[in-house]
Coordinates of C-alpha atoms and ligand atoms in Angstrom, one line a residue:
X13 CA -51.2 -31.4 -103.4
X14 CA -47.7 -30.2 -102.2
X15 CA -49.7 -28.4 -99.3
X16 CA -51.7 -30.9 -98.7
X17 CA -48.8 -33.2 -98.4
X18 CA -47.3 -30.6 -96.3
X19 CA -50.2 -29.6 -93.8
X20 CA -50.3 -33.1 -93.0
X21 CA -46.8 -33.6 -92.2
X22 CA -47.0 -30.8 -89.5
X23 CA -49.5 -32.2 -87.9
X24 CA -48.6 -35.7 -87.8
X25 CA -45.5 -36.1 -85.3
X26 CA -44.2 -39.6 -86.7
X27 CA -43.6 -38.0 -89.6
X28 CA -42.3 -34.8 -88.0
X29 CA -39.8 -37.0 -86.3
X30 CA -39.0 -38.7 -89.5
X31 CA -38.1 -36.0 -91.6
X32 CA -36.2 -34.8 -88.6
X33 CA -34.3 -37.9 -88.5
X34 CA -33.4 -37.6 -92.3
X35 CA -32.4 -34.3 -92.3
X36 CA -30.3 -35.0 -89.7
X37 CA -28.9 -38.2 -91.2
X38 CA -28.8 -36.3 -94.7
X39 CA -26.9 -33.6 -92.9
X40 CA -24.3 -35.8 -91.4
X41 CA -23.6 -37.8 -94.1
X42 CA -23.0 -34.8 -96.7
X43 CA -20.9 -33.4 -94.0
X44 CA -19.0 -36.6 -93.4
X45 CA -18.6 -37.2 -97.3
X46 CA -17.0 -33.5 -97.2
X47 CA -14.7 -33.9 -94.7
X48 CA -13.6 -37.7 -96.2
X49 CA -13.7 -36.5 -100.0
X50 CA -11.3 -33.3 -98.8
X51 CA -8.8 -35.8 -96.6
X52 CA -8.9 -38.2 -99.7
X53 CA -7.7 -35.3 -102.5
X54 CA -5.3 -33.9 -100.3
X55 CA -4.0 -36.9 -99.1
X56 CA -4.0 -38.1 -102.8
X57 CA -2.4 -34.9 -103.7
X58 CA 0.6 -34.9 -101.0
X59 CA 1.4 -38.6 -102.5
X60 CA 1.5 -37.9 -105.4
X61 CA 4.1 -35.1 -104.2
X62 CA 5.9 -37.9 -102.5
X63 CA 6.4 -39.9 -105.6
X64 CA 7.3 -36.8 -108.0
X65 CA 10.7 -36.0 -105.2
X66 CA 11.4 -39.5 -105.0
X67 CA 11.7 -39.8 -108.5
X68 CA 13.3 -36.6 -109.1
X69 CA 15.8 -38.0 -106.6
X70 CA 16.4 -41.1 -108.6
X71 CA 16.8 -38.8 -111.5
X72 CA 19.6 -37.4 -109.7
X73 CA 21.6 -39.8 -108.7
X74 CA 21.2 -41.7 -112.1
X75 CA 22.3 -38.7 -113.8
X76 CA 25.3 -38.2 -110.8
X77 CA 26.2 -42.0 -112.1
X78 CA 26.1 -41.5 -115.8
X79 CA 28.2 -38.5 -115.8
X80 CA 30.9 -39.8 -113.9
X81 CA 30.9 -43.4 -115.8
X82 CA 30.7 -41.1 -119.4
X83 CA 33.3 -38.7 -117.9
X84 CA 31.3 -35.0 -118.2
X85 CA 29.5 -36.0 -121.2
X86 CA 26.0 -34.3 -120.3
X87 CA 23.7 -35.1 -123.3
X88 CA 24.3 -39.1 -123.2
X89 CA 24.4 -39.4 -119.0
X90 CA 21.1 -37.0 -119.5
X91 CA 19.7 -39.8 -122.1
X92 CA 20.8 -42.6 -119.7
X93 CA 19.4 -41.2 -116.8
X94 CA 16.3 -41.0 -118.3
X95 CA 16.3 -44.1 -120.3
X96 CA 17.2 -46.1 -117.1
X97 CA 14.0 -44.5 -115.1
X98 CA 12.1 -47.8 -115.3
X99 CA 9.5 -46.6 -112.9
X100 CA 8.3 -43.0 -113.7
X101 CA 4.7 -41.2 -113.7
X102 CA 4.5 -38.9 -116.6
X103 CA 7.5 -37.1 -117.5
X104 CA 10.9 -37.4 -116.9
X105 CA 12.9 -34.7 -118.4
X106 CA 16.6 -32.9 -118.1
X107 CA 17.2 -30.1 -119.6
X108 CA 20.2 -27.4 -120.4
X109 CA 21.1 -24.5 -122.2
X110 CA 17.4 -23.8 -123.8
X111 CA 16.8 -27.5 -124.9
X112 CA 16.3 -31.0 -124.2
X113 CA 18.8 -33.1 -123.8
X114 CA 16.2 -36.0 -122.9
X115 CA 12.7 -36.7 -121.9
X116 CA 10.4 -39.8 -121.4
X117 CA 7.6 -38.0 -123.3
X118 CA 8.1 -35.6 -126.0
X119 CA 7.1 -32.0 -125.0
X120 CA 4.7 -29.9 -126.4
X121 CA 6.2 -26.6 -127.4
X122 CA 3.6 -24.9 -124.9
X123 CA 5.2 -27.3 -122.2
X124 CA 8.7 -26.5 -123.6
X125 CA 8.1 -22.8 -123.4
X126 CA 6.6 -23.2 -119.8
X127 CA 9.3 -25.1 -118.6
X128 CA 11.9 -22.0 -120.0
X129 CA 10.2 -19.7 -118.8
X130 CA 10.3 -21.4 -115.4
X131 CA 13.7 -21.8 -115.9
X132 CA 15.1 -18.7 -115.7
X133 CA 12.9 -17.6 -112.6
X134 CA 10.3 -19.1 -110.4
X135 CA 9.9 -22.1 -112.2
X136 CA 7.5 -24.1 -110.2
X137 CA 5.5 -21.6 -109.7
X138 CA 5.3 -20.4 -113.4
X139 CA 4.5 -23.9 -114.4
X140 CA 0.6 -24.1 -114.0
X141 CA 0.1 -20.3 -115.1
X142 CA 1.7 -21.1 -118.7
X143 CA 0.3 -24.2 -119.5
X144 CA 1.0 -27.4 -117.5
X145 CA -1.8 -26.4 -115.9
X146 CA -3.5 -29.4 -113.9
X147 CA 0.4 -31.2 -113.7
X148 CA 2.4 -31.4 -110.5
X149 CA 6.0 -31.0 -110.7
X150 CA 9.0 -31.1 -109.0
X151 CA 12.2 -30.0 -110.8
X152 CA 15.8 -29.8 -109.1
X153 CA 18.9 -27.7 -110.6
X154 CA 22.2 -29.4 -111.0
X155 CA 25.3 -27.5 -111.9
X156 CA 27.4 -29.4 -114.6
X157 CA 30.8 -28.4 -115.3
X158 CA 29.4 -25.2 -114.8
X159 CA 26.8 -25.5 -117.4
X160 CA 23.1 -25.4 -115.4
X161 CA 21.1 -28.5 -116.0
X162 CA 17.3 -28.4 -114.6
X163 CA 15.8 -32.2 -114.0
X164 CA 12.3 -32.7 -114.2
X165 CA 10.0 -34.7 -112.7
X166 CA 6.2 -34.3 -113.8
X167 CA 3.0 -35.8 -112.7
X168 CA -0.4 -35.1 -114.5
X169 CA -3.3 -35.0 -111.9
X170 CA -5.6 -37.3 -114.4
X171 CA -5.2 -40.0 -112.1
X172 CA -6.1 -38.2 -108.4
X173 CA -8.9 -36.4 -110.1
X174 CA -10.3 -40.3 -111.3
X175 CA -9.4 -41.7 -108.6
X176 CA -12.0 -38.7 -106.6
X177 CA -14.4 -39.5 -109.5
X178 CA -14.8 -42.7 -108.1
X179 CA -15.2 -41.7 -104.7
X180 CA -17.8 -38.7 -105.9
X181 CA -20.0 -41.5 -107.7
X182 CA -20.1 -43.8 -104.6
X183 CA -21.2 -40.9 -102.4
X184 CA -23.6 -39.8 -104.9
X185 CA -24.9 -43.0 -105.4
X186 CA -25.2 -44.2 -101.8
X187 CA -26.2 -40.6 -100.4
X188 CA -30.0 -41.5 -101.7
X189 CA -29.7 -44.6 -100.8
X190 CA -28.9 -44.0 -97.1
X191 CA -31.5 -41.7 -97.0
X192 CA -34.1 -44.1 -98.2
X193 CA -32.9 -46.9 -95.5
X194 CA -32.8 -44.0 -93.2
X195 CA -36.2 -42.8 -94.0
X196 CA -37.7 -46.3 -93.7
X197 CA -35.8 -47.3 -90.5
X198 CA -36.9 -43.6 -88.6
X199 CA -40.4 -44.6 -90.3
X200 CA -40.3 -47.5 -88.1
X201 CA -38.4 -46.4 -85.2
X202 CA -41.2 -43.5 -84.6
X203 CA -44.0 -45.5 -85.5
X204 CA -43.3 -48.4 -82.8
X205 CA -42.3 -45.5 -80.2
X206 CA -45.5 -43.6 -80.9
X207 CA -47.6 -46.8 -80.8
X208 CA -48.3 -46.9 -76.8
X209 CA -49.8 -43.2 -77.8
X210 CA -52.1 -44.4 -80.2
X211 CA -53.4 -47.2 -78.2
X212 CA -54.1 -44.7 -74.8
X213 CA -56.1 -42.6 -77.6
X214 CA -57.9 -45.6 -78.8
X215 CA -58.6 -46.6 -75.0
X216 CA -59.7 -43.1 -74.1
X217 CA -62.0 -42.8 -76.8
X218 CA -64.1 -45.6 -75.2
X219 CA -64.3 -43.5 -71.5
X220 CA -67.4 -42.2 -70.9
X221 CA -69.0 -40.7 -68.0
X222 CA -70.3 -44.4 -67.3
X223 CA -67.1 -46.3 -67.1
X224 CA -64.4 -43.7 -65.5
X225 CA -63.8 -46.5 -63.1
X226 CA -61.3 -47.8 -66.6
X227 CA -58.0 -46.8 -66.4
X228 CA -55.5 -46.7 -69.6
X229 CA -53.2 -49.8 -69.3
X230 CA -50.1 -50.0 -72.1
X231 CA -48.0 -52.6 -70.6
X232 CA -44.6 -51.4 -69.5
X233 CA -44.2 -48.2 -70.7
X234 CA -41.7 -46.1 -71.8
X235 CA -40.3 -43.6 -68.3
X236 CA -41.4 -40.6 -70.7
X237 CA -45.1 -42.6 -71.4
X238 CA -45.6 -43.8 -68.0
X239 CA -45.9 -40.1 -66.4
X240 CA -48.1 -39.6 -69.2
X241 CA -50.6 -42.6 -68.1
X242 CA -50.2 -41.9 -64.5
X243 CA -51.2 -38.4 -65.1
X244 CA -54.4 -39.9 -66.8
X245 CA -55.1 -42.2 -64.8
X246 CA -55.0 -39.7 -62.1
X247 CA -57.5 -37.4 -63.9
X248 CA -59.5 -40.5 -64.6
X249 CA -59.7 -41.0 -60.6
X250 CA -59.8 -37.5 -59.6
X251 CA -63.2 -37.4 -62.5
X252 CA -64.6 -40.8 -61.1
X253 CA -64.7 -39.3 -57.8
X254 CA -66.2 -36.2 -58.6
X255 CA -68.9 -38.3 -60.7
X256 CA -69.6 -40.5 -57.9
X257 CA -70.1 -37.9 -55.2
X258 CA -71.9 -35.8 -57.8
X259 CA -74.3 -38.7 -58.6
X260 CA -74.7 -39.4 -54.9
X261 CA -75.5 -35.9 -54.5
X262 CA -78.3 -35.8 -56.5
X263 CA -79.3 -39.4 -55.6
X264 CA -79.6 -38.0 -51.6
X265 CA -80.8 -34.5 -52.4
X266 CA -84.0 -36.1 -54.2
X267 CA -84.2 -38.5 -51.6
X268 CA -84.1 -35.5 -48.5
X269 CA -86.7 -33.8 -51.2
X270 CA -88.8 -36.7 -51.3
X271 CA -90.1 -36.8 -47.6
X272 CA -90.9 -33.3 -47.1
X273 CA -92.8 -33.0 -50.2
X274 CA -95.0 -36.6 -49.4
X275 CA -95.5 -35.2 -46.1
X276 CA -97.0 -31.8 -47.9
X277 CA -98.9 -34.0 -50.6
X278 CA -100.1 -36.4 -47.9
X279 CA -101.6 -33.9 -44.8
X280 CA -103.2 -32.2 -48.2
X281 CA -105.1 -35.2 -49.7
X282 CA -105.9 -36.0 -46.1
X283 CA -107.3 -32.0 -45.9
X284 CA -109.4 -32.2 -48.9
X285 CA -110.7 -35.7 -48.8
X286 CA -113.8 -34.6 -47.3
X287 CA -115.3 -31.4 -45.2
X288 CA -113.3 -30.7 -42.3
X289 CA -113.7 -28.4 -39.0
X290 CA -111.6 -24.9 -39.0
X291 CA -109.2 -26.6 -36.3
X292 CA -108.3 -29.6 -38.5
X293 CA -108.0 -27.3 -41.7
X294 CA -105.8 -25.1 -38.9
X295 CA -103.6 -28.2 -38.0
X296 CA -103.0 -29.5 -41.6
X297 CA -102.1 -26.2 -42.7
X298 CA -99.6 -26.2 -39.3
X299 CA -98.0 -29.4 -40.9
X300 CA -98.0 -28.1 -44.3
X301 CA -95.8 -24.8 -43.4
X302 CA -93.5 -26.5 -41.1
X303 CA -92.8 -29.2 -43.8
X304 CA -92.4 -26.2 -46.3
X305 CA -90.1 -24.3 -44.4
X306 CA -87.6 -27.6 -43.8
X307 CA -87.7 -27.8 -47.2
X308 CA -86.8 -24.3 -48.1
X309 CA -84.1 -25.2 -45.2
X310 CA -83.1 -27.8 -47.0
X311 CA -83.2 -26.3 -50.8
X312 CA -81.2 -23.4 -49.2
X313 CA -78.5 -25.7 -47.9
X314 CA -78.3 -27.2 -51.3
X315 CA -78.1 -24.3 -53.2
X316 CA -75.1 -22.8 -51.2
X317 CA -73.2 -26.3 -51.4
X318 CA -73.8 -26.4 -55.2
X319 CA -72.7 -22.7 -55.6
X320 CA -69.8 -23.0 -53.1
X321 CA -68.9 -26.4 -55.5
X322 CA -69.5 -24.4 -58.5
X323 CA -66.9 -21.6 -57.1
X324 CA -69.5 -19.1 -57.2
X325 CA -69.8 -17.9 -53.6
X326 CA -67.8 -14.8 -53.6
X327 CA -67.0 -14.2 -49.6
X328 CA -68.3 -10.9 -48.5
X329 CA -64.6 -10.1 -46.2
X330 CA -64.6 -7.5 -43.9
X331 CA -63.5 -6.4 -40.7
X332 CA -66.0 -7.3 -37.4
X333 CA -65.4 -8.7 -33.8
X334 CA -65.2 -12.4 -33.8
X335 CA -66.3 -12.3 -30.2
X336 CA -69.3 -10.5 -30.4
X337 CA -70.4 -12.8 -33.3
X338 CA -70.3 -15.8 -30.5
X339 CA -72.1 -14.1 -27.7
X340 CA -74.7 -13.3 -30.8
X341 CA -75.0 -16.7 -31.6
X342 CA -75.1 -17.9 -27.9
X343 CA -77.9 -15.8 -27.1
X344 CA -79.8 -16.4 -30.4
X345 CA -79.7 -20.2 -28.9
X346 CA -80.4 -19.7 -25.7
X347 CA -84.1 -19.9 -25.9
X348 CA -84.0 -23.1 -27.6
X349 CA -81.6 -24.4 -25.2
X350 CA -83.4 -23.0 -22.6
X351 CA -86.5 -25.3 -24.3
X352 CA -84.4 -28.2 -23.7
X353 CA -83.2 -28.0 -20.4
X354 CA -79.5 -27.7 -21.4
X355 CA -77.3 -24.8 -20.0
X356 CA -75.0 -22.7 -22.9
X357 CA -72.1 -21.5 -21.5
X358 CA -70.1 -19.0 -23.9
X359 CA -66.6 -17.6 -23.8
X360 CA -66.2 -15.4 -26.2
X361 CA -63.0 -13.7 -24.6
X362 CA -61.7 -10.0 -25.4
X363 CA -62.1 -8.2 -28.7
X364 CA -61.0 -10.0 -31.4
X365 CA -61.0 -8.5 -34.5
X366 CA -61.1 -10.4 -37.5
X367 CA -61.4 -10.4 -41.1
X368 CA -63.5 -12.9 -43.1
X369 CA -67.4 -13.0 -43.9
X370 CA -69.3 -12.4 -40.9
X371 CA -72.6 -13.8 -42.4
X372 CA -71.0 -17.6 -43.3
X373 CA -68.7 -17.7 -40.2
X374 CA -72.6 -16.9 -38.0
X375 CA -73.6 -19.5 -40.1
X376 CA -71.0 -22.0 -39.2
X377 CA -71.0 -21.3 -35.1
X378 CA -74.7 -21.5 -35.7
X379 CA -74.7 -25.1 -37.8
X380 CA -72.2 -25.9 -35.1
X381 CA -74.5 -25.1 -31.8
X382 CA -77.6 -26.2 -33.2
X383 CA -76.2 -29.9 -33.5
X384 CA -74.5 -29.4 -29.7
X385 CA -78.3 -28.5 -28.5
X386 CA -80.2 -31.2 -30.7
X387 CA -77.6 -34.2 -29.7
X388 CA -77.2 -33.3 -26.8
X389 CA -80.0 -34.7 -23.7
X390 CA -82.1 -32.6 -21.5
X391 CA -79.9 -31.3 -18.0
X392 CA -76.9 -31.5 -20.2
X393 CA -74.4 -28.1 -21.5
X394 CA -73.3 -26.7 -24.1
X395 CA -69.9 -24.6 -24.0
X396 CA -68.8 -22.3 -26.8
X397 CA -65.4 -20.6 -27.1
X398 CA -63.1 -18.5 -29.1
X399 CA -59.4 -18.3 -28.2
X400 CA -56.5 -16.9 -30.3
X401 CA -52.8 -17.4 -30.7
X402 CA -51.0 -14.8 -32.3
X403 CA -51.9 -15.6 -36.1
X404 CA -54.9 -18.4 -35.5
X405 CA -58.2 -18.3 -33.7
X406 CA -59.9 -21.1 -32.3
X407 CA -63.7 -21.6 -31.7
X408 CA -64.6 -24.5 -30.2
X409 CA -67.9 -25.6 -29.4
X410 CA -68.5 -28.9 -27.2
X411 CA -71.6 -30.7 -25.7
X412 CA -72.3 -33.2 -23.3
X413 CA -74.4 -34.8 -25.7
X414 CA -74.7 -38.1 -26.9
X415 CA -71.5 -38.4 -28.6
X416 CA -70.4 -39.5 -32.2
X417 CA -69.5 -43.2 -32.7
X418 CA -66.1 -44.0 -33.8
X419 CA -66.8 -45.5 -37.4
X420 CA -68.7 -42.7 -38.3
X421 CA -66.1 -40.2 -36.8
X422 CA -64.7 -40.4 -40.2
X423 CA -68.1 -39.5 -42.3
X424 CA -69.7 -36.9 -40.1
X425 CA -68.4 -34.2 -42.5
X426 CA -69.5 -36.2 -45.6
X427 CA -72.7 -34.8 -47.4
X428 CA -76.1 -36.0 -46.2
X429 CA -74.2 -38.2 -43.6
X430 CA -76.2 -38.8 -40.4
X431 CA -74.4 -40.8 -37.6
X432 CA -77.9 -41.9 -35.7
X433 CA -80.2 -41.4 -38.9
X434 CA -83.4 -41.7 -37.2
X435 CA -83.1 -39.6 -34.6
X436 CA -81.2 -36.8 -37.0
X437 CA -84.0 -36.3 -39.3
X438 CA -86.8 -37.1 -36.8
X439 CA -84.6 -33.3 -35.5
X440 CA -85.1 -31.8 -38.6
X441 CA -81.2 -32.7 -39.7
X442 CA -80.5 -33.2 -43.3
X443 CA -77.0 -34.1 -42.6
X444 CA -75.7 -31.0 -44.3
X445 CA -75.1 -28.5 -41.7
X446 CA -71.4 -30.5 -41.0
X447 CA -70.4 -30.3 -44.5
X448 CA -71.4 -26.4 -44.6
X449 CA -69.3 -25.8 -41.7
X450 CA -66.0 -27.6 -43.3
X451 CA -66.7 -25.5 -46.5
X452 CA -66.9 -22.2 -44.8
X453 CA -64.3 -23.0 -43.0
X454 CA -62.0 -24.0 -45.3
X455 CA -63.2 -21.3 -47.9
X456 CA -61.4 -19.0 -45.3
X457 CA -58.1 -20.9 -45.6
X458 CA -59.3 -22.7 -42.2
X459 CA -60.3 -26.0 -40.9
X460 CA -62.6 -28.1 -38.5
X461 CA -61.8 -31.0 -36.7
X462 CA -63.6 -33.3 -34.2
X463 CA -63.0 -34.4 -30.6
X464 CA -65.3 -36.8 -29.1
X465 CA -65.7 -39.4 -27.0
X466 CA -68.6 -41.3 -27.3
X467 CA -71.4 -40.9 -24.9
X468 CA -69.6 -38.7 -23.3
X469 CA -70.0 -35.5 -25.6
X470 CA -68.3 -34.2 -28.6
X471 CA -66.2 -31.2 -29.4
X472 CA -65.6 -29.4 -32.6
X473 CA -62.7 -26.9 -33.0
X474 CA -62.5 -24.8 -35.8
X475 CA -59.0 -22.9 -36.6
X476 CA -58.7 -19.8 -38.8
X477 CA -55.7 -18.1 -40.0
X478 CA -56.0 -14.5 -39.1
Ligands
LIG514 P1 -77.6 -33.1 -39.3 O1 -78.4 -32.0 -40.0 O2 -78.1 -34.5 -39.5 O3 -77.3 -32.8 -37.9 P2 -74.8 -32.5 -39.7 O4 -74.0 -32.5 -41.0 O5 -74.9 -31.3 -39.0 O6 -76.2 -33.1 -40.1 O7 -74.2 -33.6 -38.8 C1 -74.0 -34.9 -39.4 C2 -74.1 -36.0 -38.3 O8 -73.1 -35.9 -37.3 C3 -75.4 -35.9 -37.6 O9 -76.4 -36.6 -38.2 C4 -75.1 -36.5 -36.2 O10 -75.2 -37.9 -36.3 C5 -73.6 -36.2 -36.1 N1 -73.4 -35.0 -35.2 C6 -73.2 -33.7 -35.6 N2 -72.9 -33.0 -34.5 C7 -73.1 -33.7 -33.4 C8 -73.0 -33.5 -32.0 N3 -72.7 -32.3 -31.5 N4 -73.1 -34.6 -31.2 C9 -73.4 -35.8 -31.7 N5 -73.5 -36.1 -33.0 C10 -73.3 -35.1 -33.8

């Protein structure tokens, strides 16, 4: 039960922070109560002190006074004195030559015997040892016609030690209940600041994957709460987007599957509808691998984006010449350039050595090049070029082409994005090659940017630390 009780205390903060609270409260208060209870005694303590030397002083004189009016005689000026100490404590006493010569209380012989004994030596200080123990005195020797007189002046400490009582019982009385209001009021205080938590949990228990477009909304948070939404809220939006482009993903990367694999289904319906001649089966079959390989194309592009997404493409760095990986890819294009009536021109400059993945940067000047040839119209160029500054190279690859529009500037790196879509797939484009080329490039710390004016050509430059 205790454990119980216990195992849910640690793991429920308000009542962490409660008990905290009290034991803090409890902690000062008890301290506090110390320090005033100490002060209070002492203080108690000195007065009574005060009183004892001011009566012992009024002893005196009254004494002084009698003697002189009853001319030296010592035992009736000591019984005046004392008779004529209206306001005394406890006792009142003068005595000489081994007894009393007058007292406001009668002594007990212990007392007697204590005050003798004090008498001849330290007699404060012998005082509690021998039996006035818990009595405060103060005493005062007087020298009468040389005969020693020792007046008395005696306080039990009954009345500090009640007057503490009192003071004890309030404290212990009001130390639980302190503790109680306490306990209620940093009940309270914690619950009402741990509220706003309570209601973002209740709100984020009803996010799903289909309504991450909802954001957690307490009103005016606390400064301390507020980072705490904001920093959800951000996740929420960082999430929503990641959804949204995954579920467009998938949504285009059926839809890009869906045409080559009609085209396959179709030409083979059409085949084996009926008997056909050996050329037709030949043409069908023509359509068939041509459609299968864009598809491959096309399965291959997606795989590598969903790997590269899933952080799984491990780059394969090592050291090769950056230029003679242009003039490779110039020349692989040429033919098809050639097809086309463009003209490549390639600069690939000195040696460059460089350090990345040779296989995905080929890839990149190669996505890059084939859109300059496909965009770009017959009797046009194509120019390819690699230039470094100290610690960045440069390869820029420009056509003469056709040009990218200006709202779609923005998108042309965006998955499955086709500025002119007819004309991009009718060239066998699935709109992925762009968004290969940013990912490579930025999976070696680079970048790729546009230039392009359109109808007039466009120009992509890729920079790459070294
Ligand atoms: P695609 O496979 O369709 O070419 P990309 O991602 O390579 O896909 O390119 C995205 C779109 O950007 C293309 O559909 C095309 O509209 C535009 N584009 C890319 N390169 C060029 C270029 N050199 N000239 C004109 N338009 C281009």
């Amino acid at each position: 039960m205790f454990r119980t009780t216990m195992r849910k205390m640690s793991g429920s903060l308000r009542l962490r922070l409660t008990a905290l609270y009290l034991a803090c409260v409890a902690l000062l208060f008890v301290g506090f109560s110390l320090f005033l209870y100490g002060l209070l005694s002492k203080t108690l303590v000195a007065r009574l002190d005060e009183t004892l030397a001011a009566e012992l002083n009024t002893l005196t004189s009254l004494f002084q006074d009698e003697l002189d009016e009853m001319k030296g005689d010592v035992p009736v000026a000591a019984h005046e004195a004392v008779t004529n100490m209206r306001l005394h404590a406890g006792l009142v006493a003068i005595f000489s030559g081994g007894r009393t010569l007058a007292s406001t209380t009668p002594l007990t012989p212990a007392e007697f015997d204590a005050v003798m004994a004090g008498d001849s030596a330290d007699f404060l200080g012998a005082l509690p040892r021998v039996g006035l123990h818990g009595t405060h005195v103060a005493g005062h020797r007087l020298a009468v016609n040389g005969r020693p007189c020792l007046l008395l002046a005696a306080e039990s400490l009954d009345s500090v030690a009640d007057a503490l009582a009192v003071v004890r019982r309030a404290l212990f009385i009001s130390l639980p209940l302190i503790l109680a209001l306490a306990g209620v009021g940093g009940y309270v205080l914690s619950t009402r600041s741990l509220a706003p938590l309570a209601s973002m949990a209740a709100q984020a228990k009803t996010i799903t994957g289909h309504n991450l477009e909802t954001r957690l909304d307490i009103g005016e948070p606390a400064e301390e709460l507020a980072a705490l939404v904001v920093a959800f809220n951000e996740l929420l939006s960082r999430l929503d987007q990641s959804f949204e482009s995954m579920r467009r993903f998938v949504a285009d990367a059926s839809h890009e599957l869906r045409t080559p694999i009609s085209v396959i289904r179709g030409e083979a319906d059409v085949a084996l509808s009926k008997d056909r001649s050996p050329a037709e089966y030949k043409q069908s079959l023509a359509i068939v691998l041509d459609e299968s390989r864009r598809l491959s194309r096309l399965v291959d592009d997606l795989l590598n984006l969903a790997r590269a997404d899933a952080g799984h493409v491990k780059l394969q760095v090592r050291d090769f010449y950056l230029n003679d990986l242009l003039a490779d890819c110039c020349r692989t294009v040429q033919a098809l350039a050639g097809a086309r009536n463009l003209t490549v021109e390639c600069r690939p400059g000195a040696d460059l050595q460089f350090r990345g993945d040779e296989e995905l940067l080929r890839r990149l000047v190669m996505n890059l090049l084939d859109n300059a040839i496909r965009y770009t119209p017959p009797g046009g160029s194509v120019e390819a070029a690699l230039e470094s500054d100290g610690d960045r190279v440069r390869i820029r690859v420009a056509d003469t082409g056709i040009g990218i529009p200006d709202e779609a500037a923005p998108h042309i790196f965006e998955r499955f994005y086709r500025a002119d879509k007819a004309r991009s797939r009718q060239d066998g484009g699935f709109g992925l090659g762009l968004a290969i080329v940013k990912w490579i490039a930025e999976s070696h710390d680079g970048a790729v940017e546009l230039s392009s004016r359109n109808g007039a050509g466009s120009a992509f430059t890729v920079t790459l630390p070294r």
